[in-house]
PDB file of C-alpha atoms in Angstrom:
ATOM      1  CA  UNK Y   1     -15.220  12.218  11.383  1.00 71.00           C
ATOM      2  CA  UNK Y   2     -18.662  12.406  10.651  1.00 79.00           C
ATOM      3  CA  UNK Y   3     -18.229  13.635   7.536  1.00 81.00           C
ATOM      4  CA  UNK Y   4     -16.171  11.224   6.398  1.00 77.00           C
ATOM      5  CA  UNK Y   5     -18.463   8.883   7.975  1.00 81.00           C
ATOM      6  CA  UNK Y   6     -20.860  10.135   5.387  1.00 84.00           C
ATOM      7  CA  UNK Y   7     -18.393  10.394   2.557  1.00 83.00           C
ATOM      8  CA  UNK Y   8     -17.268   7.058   3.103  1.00 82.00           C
ATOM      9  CA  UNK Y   9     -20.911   5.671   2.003  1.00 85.00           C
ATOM     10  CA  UNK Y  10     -21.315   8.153  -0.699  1.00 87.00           C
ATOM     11  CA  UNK Y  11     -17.730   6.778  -2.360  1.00 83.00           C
ATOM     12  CA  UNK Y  12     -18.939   2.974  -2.259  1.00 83.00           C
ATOM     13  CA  UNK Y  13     -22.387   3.520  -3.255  1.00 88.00           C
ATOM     14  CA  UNK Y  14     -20.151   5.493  -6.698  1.00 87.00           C
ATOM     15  CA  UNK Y  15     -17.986   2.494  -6.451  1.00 80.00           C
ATOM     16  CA  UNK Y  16     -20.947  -0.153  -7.006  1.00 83.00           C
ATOM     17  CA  UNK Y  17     -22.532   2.309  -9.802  1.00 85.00           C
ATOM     18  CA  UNK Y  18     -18.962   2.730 -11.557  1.00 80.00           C
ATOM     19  CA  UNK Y  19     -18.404  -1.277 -11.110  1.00 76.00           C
ATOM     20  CA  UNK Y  20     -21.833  -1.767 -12.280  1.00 80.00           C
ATOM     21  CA  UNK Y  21     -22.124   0.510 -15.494  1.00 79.00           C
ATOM     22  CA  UNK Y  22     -19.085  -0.496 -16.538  1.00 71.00           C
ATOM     23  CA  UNK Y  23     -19.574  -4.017 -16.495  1.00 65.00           C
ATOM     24  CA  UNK Y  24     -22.434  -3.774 -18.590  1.00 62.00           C
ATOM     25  CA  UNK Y  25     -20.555  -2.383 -21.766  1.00 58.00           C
ATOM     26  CA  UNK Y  26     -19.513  -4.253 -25.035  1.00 54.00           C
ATOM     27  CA  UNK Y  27     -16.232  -6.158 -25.068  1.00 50.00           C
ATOM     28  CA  UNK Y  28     -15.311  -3.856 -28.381  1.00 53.00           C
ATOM     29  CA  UNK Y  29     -15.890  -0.618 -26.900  1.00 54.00           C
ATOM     30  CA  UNK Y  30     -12.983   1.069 -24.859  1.00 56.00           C
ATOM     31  CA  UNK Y  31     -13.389   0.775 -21.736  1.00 59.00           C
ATOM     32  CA  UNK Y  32     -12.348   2.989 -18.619  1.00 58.00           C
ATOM     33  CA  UNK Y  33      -9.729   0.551 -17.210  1.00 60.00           C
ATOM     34  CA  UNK Y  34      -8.026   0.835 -20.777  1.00 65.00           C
ATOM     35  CA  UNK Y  35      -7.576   4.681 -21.090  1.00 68.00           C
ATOM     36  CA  UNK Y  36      -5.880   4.608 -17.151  1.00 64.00           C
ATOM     37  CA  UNK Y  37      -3.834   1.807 -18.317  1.00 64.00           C
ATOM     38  CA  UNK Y  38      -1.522   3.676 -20.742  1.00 69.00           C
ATOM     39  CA  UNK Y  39      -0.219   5.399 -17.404  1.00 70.00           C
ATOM     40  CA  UNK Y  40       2.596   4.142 -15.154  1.00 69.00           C
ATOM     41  CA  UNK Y  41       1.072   1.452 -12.264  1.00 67.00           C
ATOM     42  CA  UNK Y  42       3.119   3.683  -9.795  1.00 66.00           C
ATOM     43  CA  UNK Y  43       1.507   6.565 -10.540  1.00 71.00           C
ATOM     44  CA  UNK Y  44      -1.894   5.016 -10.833  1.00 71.00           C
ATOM     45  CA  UNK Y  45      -1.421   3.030  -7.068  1.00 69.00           C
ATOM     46  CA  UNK Y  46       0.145   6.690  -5.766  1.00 69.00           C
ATOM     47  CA  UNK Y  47      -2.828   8.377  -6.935  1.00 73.00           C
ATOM     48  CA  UNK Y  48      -5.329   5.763  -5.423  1.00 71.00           C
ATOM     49  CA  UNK Y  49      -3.879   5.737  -2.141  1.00 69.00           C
ATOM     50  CA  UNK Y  50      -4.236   9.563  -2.001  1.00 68.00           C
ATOM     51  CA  UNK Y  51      -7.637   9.644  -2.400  1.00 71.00           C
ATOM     52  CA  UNK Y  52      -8.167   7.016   0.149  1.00 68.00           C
ATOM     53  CA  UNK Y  53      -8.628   8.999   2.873  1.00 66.00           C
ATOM     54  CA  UNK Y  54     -10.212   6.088   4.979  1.00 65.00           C
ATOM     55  CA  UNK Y  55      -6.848   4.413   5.240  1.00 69.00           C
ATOM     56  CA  UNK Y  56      -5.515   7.524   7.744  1.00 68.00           C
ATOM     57  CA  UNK Y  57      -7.623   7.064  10.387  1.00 72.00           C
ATOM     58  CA  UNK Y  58      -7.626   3.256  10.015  1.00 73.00           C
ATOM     59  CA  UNK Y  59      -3.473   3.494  10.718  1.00 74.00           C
ATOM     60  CA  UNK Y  60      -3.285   6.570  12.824  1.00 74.00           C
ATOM     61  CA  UNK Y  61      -5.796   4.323  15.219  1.00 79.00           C
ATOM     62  CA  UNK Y  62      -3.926   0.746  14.605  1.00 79.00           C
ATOM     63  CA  UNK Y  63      -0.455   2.448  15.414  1.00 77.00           C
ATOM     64  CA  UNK Y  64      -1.632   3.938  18.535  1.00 78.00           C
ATOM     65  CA  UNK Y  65      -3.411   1.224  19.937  1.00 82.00           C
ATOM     66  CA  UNK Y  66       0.119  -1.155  18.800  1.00 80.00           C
ATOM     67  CA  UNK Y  67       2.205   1.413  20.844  1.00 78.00           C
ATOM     68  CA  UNK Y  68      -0.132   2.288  23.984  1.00 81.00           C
ATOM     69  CA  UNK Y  69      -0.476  -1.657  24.309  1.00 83.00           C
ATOM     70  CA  UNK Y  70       3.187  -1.856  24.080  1.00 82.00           C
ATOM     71  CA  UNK Y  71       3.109  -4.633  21.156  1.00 80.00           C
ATOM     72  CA  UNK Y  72       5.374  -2.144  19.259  1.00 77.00           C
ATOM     73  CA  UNK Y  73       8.581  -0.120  20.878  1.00 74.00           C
ATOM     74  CA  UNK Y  74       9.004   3.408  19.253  1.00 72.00           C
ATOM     75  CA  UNK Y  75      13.114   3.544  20.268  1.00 76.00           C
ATOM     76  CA  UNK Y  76      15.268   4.182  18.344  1.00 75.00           C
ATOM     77  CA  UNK Y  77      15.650   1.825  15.132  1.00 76.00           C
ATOM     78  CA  UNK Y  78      12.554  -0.109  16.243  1.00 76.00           C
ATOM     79  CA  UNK Y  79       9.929   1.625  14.650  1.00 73.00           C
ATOM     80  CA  UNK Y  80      11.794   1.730  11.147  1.00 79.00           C
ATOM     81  CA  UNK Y  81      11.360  -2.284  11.418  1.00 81.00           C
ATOM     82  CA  UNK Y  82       7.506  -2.227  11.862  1.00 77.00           C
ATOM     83  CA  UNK Y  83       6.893   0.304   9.133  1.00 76.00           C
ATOM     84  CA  UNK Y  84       8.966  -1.768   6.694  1.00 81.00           C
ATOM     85  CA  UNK Y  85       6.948  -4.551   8.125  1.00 81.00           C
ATOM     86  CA  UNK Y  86       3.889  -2.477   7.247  1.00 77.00           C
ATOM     87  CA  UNK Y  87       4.476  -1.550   4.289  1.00 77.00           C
ATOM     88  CA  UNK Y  88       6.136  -5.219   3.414  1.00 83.00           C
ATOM     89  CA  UNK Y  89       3.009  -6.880   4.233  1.00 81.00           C
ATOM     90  CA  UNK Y  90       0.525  -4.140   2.658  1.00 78.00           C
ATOM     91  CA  UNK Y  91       2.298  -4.537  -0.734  1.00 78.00           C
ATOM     92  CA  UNK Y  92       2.325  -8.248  -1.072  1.00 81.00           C
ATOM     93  CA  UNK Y  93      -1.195  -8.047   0.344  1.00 78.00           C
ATOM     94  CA  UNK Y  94      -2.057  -5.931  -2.557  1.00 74.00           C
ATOM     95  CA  UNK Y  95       0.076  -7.212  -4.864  1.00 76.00           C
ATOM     96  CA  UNK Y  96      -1.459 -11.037  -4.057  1.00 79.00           C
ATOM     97  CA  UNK Y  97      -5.128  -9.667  -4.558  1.00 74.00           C
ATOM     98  CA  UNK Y  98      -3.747  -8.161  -8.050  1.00 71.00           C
ATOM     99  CA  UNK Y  99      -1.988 -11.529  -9.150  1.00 75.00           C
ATOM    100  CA  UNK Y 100      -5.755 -13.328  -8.003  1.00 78.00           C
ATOM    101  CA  UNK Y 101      -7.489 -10.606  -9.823  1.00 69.00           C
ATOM    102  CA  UNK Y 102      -5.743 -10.648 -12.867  1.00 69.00           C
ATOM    103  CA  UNK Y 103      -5.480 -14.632 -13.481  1.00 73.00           C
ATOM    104  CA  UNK Y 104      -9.815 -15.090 -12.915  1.00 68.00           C
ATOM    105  CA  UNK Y 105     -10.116 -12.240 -15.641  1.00 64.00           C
ATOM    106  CA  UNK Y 106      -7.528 -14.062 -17.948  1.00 68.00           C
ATOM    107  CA  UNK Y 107      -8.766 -17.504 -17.650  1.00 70.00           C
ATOM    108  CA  UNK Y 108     -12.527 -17.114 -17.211  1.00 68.00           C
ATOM    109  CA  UNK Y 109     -14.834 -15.307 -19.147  1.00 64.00           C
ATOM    110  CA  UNK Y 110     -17.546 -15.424 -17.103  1.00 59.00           C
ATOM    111  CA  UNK Y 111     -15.033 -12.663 -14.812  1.00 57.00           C
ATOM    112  CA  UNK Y 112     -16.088 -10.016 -16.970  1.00 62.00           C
ATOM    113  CA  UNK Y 113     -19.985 -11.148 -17.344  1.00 68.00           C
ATOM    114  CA  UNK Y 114     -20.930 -12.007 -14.345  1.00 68.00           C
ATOM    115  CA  UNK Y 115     -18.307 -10.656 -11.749  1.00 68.00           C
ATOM    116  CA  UNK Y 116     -17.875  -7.136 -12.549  1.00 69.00           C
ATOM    117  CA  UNK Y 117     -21.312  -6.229 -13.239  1.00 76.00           C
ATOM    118  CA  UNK Y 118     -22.614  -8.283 -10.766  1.00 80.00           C
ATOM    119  CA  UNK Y 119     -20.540  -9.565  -7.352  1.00 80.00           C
ATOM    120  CA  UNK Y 120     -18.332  -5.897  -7.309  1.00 78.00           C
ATOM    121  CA  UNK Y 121     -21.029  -3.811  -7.108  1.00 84.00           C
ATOM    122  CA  UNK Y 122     -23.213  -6.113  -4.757  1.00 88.00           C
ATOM    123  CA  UNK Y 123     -20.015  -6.190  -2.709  1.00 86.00           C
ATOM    124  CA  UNK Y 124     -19.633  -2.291  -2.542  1.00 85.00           C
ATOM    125  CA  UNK Y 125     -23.449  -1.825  -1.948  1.00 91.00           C
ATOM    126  CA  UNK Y 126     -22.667  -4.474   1.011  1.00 92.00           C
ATOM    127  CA  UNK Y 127     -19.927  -2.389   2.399  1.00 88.00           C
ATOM    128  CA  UNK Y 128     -22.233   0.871   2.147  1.00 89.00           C
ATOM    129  CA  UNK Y 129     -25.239  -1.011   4.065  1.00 93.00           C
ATOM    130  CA  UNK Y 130     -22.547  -2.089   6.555  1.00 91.00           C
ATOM    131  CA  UNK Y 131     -21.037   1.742   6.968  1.00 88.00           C
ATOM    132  CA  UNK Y 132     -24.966   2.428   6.736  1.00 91.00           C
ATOM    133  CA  UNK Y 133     -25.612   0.822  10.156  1.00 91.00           C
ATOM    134  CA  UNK Y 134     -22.733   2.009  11.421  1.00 88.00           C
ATOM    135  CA  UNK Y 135     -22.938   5.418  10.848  1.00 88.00           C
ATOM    136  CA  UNK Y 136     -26.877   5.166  12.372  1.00 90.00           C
ATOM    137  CA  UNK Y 137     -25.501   3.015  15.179  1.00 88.00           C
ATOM    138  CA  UNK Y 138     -22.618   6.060  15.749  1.00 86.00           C
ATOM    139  CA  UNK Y 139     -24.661   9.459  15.268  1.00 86.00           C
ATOM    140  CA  UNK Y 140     -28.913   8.550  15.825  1.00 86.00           C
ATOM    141  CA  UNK Y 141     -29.627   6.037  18.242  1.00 82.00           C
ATOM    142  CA  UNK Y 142     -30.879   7.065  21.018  1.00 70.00           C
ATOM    143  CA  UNK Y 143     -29.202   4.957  23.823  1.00 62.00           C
ATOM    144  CA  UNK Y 144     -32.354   4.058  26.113  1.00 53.00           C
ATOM    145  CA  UNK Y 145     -31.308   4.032  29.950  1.00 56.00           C
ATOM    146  CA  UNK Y 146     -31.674   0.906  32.029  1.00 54.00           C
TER     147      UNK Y 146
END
């Protein structure tokens, strides 16, 4: 876990950097979201969720605490329901950030100046402060007794 504790700030401090050299390009240049889009969005989601290693221990820990509280029966046809549930509510989740996404980049131009060099990278470097503390909170503070 630590590791991945570790990793985990490493990827979003890459995130911000990728997010914030890439929003800083011309409009006539290609960019890197243009060579990835020539491949099938299946295959692109499939191979994002594989690297997301952060999502395992986030669901491995969610299911466990659903079924040792008893909010979720694992008989017999009752677990097929929650993980179509899951995976229900994950994908229009998704999908609804996509749809959000995708209309502020058509319809405003300011998306691409301002938001993409600016707000996603100050967001990731957010999340890496945040995973920062936690990580210091976790593995070096010394707990003083009482």
């Amino acid at each position: 876990m630590k590791v991945i504790d570790f990793f985990a700030i490493f990827f979003l401090l890459i995130l911000a950097c990728t997010f914030y050299f890439s929003g800083n390009t011309s409009l006539n240049s290609p960019s890197l979201l243009e060579k990835y889009a020539a491949f099938s969005p299946f295959l692109i989601g499939l191979g994002l969720s594989a690297i997301n290693f952060v999502q395992v221990p986030f669901w491995t820990g969610w299911n466990l605490y659903l079924m040792n509280e008893n909010y979720i029966l694992v008989a017999k046809r009752l677990k097929l329901y929650y993980i179509a549930g899951t995976l229900a509510g994950t994908f229009a989740g998704m999908l609804s950030l996509i749809l959000l996404l995708s209309v502020l980049a058509q319809r405003t131009t300011s998306f691409s100046t301002f938001v993409v060099p600016v707000l996603f990278p100050l967001f990731f470097v957010v999340l890496a402060l945040f995973q920062i503390i936690k990580v210091y909170k976790k593995y070096f503070s010394k707990k003083m007794p009482l």
